[in-house]
Coordinates of N, CA and C in Angstrom, one line a residue:
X1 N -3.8 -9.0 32.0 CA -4.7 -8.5 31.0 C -6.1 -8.2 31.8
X2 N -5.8 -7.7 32.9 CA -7.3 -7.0 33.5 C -8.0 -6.4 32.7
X3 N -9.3 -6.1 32.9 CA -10.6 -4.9 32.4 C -10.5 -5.2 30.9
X4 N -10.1 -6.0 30.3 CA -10.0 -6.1 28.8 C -11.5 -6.8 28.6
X5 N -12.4 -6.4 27.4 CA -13.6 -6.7 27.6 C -13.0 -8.2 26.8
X6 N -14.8 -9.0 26.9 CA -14.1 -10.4 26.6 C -13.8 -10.2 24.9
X7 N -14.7 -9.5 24.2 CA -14.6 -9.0 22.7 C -14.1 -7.5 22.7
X8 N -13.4 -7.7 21.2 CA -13.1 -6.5 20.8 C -13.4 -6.0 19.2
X9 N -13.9 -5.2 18.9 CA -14.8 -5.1 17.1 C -13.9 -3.7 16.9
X10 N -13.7 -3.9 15.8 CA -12.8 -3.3 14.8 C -13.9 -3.2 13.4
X11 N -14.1 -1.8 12.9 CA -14.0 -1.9 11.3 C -12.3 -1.5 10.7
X12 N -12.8 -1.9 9.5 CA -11.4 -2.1 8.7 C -11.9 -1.6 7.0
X13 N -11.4 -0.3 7.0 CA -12.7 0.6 5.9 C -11.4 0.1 4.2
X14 N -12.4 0.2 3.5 CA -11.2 0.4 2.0 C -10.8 1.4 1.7
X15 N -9.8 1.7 1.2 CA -9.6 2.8 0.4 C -9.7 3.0 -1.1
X16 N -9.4 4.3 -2.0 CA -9.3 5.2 -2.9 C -8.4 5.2 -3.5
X17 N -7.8 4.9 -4.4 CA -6.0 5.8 -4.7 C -7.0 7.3 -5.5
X18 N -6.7 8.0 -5.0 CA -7.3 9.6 -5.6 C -6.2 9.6 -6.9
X19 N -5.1 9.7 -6.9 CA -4.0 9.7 -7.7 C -2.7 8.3 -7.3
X20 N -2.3 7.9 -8.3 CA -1.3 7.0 -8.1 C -0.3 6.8 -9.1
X21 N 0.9 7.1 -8.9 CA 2.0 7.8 -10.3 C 3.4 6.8 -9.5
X22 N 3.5 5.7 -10.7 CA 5.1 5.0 -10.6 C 6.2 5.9 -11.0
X23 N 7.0 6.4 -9.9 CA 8.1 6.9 -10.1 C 9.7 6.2 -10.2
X24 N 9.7 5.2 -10.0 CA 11.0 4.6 -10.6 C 10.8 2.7 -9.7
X25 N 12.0 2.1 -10.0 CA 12.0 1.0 -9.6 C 13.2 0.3 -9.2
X26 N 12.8 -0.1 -8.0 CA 13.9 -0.2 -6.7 C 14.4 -1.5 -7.1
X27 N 16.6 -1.6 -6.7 CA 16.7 -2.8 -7.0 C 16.5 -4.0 -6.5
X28 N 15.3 -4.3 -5.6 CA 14.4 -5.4 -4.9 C 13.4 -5.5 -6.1
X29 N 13.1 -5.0 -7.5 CA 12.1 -5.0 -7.8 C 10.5 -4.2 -7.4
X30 N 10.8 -4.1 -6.6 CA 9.7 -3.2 -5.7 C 9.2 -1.7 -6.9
X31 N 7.9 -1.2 -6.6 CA 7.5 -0.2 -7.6 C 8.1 1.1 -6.6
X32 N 8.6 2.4 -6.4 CA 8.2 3.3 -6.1 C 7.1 4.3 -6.2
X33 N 6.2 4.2 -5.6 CA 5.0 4.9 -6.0 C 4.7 6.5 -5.0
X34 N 4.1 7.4 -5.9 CA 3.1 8.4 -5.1 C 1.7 8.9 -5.4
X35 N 1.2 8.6 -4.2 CA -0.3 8.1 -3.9 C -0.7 9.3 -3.5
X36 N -1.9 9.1 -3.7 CA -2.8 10.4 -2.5 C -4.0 9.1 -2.5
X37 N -4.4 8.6 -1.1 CA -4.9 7.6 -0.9 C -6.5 8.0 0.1
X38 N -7.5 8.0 0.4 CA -8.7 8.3 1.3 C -9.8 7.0 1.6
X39 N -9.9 7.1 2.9 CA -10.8 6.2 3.3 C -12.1 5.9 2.7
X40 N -13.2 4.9 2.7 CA -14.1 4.8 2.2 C -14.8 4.3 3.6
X41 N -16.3 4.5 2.9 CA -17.1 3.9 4.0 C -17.3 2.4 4.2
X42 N -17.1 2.0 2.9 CA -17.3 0.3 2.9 C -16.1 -0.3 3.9
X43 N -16.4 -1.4 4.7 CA -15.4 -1.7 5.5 C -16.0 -3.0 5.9
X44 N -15.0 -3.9 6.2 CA -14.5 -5.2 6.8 C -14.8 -5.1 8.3
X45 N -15.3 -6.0 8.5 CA -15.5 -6.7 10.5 C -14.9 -7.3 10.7
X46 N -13.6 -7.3 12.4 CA -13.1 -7.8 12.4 C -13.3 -7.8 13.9
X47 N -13.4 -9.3 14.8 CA -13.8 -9.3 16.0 C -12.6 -10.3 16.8
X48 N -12.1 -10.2 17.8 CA -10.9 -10.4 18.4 C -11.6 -10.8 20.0
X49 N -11.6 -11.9 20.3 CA -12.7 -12.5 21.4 C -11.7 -14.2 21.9
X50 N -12.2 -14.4 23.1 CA -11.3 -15.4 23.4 C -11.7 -16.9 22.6
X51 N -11.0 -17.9 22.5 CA -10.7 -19.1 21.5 C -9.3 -19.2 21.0
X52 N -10.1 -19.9 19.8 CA -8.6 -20.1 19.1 C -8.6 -20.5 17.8
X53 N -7.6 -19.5 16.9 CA -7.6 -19.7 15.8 C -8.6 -18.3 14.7
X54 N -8.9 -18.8 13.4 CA -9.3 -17.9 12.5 C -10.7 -18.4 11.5
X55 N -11.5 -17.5 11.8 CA -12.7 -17.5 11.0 C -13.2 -16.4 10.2
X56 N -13.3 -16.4 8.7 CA -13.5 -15.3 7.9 C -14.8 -16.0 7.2
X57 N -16.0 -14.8 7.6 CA -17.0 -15.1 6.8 C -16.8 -14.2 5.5
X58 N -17.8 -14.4 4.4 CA -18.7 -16.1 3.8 C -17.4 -16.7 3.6
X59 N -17.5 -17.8 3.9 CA -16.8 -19.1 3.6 C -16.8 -19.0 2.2
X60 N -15.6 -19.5 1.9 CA -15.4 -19.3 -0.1 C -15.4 -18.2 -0.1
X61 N -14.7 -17.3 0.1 CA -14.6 -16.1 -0.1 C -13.1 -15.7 -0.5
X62 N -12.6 -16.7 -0.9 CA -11.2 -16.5 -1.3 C -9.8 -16.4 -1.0
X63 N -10.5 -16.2 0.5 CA -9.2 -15.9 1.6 C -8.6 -17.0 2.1
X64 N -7.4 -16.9 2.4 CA -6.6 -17.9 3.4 C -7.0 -18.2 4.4
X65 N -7.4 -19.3 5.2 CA -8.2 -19.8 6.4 C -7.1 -19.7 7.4
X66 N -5.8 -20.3 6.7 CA -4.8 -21.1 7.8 C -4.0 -19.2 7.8
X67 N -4.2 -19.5 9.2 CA -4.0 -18.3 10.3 C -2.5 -17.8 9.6
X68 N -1.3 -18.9 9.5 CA -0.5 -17.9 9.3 C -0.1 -17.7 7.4
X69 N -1.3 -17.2 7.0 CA -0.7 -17.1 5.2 C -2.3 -15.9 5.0
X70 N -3.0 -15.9 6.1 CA -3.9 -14.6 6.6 C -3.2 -13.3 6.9
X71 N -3.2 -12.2 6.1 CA -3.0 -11.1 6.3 C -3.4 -10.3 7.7
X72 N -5.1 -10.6 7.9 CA -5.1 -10.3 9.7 C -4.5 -11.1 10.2
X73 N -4.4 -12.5 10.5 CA -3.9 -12.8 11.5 C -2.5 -12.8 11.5
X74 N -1.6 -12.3 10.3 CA 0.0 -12.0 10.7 C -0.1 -10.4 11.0
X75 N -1.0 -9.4 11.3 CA -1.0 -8.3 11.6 C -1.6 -8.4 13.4
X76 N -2.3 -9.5 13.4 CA -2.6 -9.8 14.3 C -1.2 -10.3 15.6
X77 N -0.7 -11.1 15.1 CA 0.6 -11.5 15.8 C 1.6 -10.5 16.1
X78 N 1.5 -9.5 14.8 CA 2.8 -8.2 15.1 C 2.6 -7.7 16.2
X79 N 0.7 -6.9 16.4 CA 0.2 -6.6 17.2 C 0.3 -6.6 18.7
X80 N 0.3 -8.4 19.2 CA 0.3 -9.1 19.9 C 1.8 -9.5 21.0
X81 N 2.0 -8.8 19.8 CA 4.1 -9.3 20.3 C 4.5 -10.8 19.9
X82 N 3.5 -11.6 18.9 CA 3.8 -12.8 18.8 C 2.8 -14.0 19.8
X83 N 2.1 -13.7 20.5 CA 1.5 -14.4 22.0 C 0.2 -14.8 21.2
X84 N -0.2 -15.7 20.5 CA -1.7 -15.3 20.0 C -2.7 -16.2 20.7
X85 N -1.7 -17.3 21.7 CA -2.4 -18.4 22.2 C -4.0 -17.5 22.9
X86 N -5.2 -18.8 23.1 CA -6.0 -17.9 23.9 C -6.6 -16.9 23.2
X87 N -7.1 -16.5 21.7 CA -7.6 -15.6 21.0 C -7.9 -16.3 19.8
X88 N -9.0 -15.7 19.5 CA -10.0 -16.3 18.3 C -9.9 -14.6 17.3
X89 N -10.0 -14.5 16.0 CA -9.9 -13.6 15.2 C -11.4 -14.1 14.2
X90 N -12.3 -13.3 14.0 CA -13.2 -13.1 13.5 C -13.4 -12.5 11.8
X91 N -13.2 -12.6 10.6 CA -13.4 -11.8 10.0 C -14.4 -11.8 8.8
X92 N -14.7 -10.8 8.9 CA -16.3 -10.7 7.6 C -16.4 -10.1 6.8
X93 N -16.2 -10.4 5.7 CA -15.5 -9.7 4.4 C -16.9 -9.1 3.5
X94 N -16.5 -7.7 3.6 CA -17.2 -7.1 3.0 C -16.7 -6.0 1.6
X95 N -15.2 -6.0 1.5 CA -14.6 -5.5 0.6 C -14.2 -7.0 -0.5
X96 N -14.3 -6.2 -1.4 CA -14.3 -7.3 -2.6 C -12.9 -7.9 -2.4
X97 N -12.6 -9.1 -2.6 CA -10.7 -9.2 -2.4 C -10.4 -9.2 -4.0
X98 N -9.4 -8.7 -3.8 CA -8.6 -8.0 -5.2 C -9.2 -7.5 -6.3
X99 N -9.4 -6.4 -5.1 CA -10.2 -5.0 -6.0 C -9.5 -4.1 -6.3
X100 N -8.5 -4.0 -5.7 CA -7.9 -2.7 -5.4 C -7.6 -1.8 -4.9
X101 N -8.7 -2.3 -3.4 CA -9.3 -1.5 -2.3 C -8.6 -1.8 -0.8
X102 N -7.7 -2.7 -1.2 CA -6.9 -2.5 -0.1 C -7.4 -3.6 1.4
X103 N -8.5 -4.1 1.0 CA -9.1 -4.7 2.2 C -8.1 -5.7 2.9
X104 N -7.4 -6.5 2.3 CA -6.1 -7.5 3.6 C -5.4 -6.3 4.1
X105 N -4.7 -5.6 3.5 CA -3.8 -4.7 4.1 C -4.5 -3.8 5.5
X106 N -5.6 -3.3 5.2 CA -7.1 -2.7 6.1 C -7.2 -4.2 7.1
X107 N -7.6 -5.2 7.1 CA -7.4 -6.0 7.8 C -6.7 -6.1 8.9
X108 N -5.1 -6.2 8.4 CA -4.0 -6.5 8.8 C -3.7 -5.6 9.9
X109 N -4.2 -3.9 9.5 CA -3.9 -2.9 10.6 C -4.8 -3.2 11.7
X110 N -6.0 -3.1 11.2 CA -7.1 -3.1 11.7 C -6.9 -4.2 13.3
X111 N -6.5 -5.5 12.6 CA -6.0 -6.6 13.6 C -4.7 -6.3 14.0
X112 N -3.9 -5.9 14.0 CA -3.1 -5.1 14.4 C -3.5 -4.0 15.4
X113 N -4.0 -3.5 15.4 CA -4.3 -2.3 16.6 C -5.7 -3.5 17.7
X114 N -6.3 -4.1 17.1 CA -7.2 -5.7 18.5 C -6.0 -5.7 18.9
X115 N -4.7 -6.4 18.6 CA -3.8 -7.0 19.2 C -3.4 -5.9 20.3
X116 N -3.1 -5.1 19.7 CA -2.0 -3.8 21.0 C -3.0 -3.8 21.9
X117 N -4.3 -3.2 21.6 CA -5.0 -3.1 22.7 C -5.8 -4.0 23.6
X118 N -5.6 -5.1 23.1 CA -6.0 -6.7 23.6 C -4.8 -6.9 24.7
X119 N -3.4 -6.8 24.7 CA -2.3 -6.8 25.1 C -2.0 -5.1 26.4
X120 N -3.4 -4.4 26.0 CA -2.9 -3.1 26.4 C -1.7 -2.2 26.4
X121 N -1.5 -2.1 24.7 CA -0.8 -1.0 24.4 C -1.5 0.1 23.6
X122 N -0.9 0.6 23.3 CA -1.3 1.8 22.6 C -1.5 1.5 20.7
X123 N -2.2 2.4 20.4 CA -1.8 2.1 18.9 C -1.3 3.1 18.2
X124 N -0.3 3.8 18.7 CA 0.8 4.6 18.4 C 1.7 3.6 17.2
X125 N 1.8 4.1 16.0 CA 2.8 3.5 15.3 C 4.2 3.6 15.7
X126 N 5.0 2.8 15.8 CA 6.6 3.8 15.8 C 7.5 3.2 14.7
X127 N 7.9 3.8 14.0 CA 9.1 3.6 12.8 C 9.3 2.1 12.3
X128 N 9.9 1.4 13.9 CA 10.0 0.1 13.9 C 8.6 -0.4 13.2
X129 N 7.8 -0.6 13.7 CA 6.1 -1.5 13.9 C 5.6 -0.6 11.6
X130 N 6.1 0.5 12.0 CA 5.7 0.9 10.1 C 6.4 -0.3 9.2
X131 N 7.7 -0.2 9.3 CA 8.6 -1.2 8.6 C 8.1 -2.5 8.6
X132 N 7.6 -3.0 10.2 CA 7.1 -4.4 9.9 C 5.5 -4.4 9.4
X133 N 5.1 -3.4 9.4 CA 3.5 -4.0 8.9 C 3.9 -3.6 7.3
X134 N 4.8 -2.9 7.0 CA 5.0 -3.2 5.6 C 5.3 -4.1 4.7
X135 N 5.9 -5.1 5.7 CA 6.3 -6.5 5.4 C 5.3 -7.3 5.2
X136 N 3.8 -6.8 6.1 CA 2.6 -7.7 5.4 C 2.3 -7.3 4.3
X137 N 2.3 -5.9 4.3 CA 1.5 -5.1 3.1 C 1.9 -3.8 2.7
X138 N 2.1 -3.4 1.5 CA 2.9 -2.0 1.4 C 1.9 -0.8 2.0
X139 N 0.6 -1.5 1.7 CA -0.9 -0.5 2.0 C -0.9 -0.2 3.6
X140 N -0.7 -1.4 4.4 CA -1.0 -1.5 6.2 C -0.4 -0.3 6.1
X141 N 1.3 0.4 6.3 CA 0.9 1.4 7.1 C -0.2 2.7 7.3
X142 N -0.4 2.3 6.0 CA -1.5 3.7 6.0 C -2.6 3.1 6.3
X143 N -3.4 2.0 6.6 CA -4.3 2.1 7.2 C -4.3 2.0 8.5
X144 N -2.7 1.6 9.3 CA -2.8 2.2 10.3 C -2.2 3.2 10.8
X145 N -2.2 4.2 10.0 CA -1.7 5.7 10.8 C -3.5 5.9 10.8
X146 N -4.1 5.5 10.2 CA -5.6 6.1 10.3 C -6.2 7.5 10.2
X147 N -5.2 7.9 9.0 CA -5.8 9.0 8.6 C -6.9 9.2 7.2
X148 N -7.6 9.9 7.4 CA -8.6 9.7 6.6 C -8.4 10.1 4.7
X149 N -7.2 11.3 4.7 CA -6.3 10.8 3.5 C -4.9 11.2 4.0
X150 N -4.3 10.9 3.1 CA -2.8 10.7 3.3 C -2.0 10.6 1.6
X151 N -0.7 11.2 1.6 CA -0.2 11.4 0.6 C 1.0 9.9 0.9
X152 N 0.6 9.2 0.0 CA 1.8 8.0 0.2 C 2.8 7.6 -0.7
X153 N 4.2 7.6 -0.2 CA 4.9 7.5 -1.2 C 5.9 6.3 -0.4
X154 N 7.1 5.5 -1.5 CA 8.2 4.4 -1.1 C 7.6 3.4 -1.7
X155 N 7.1 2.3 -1.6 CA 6.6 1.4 -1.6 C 4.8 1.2 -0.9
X156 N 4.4 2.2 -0.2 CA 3.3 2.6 0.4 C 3.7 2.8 2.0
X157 N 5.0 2.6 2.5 CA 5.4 2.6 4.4 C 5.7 3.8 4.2
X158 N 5.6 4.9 3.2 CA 5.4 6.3 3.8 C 4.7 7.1 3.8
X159 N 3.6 7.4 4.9 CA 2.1 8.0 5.0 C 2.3 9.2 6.0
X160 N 2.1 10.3 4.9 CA 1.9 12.1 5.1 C 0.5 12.2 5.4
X161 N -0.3 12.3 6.4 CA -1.7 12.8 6.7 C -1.9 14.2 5.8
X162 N -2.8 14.6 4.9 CA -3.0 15.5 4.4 C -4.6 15.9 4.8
X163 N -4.8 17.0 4.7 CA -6.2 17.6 4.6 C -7.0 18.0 3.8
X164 N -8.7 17.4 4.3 CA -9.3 17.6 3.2 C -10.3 19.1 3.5
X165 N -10.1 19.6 2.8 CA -10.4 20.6 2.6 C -12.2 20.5 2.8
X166 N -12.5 21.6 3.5 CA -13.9 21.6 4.1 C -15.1 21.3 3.2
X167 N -16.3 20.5 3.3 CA -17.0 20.4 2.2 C -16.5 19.7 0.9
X168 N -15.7 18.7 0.8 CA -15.2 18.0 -0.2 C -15.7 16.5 -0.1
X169 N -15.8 15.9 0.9 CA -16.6 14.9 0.5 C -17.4 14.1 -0.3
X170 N -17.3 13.2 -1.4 CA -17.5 12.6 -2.2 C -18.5 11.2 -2.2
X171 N -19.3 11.1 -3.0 CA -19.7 10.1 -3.3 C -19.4 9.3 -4.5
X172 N -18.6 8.0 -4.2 CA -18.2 7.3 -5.4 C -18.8 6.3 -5.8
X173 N -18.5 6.0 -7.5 CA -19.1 4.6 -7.9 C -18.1 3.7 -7.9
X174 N -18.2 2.5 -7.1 CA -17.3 1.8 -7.6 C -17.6 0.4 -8.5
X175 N -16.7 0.5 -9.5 CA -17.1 -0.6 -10.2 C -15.7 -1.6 -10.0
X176 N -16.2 -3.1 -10.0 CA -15.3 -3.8 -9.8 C -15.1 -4.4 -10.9
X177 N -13.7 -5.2 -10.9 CA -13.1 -5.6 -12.2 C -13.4 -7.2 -12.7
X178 N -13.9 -7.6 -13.4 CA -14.3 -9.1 -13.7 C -13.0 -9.9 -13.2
X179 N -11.9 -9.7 -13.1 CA -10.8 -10.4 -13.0 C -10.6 -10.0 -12.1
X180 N -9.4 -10.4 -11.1 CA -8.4 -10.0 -9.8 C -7.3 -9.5 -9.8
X181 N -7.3 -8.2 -9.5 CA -6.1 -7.5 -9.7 C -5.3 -7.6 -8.2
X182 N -4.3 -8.2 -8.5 CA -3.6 -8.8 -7.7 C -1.7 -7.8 -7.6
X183 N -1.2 -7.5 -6.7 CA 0.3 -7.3 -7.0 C 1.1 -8.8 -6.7
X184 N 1.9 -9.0 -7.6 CA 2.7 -10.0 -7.3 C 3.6 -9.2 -6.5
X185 N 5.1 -10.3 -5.8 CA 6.0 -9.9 -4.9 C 7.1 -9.1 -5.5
X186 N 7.0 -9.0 -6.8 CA 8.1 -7.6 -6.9 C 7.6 -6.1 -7.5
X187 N 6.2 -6.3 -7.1 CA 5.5 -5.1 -6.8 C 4.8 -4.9 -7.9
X188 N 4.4 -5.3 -9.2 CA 4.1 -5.4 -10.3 C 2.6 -6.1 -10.7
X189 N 1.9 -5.6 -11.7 CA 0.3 -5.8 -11.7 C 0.3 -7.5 -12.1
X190 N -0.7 -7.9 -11.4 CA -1.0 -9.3 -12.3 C -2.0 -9.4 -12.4
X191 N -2.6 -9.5 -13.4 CA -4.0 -9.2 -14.5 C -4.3 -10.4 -15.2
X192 N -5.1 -10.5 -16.2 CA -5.3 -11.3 -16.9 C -4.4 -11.7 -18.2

């Protein structure tokens, strides 16, 4: 691991669902969905520096501490090929968690692409690596194909880069929900 600087900073932006329509339901329980999904400016810090272990600021912030039930840090490990010894993971939460915005899944790529390039690979997705970050999150692959929108459909591991048409650019309000909108594991809302 020559020339690798001692840090490595990542943002890890939220997204939009522009449109989001359940089209049927898989016998895993799983939703079938199609998305048209777009980045946002609001975004997550995530820093990848030598140590050991996991720190997400503010503290009480809702997230899992213990590294392997953290969304970055099992995007982190995919990344990595599994090797995590010798790396410290940083993260500073600035997307609301269970908003709807995607931020663990954003995470998860986000630390996912520290790892490859911490390890000096590329952050080329390939078929295989889509499948498993789907396994963290149906959202990861689309935040890591890193397109700025994308038409998503399956469970969210299938991401169409679409184009935004010149001068479309938006400014949104977002309001957050008093409760936490959460998916449970057979793909389904859990609400109040």
């Amino acid at each position: 691991m020559e020339d690798v600087p001692s840090a490595l900073r990542l943002a890890a932006p939220a997204k939009l669902n522009l449109s989001l329509r359940v089209v049927g339901r898989r016998a895993d329980g799983f939703h079938e969905l199609e998305s048209v999904m777009v980045l946002l400016a609001l975004a997550d810090e995530l820093v990848l520096a030598p140590g050991e272990g996991l720190r997400v600021d503010p503290p009480g912030s809702d997230l899992p501490s213990q590294p392997e039930k953290n969304l970055a840090w099992r995007g982190l490990v995919l990344g990595m090929g599994g090797a995590t010894h010798g790396v410290s993971l940083s993260l500073t939460k600035r997307i609301p968690v269970a908003a709807g915005l995607g931020g663990g899944s954003s995470d998860a790529a986000a630390a996912w692409r520290l790892g490859r390039r911490r390890s000096g690979a590329a952050d080329l997705l390939t078929p295989t690596e889509r499948e498993q970050l789907a396994e963290i999150g149906a959202d990861v692959p689309f935040f890591a194909a890193q397109a700025a929108a994308a038409r998503v459909t399956g469970i969210g591991e299938r991401v169409s880069p679409v184009d935004q048409p010149a001068g479309t650019a938006s400014e949104v309000v977002l309001a957050i929900a008093p409760f936490p909108l959460r998916l449970m594991c057979n793909g389904s809302l859990d609400g109040p």
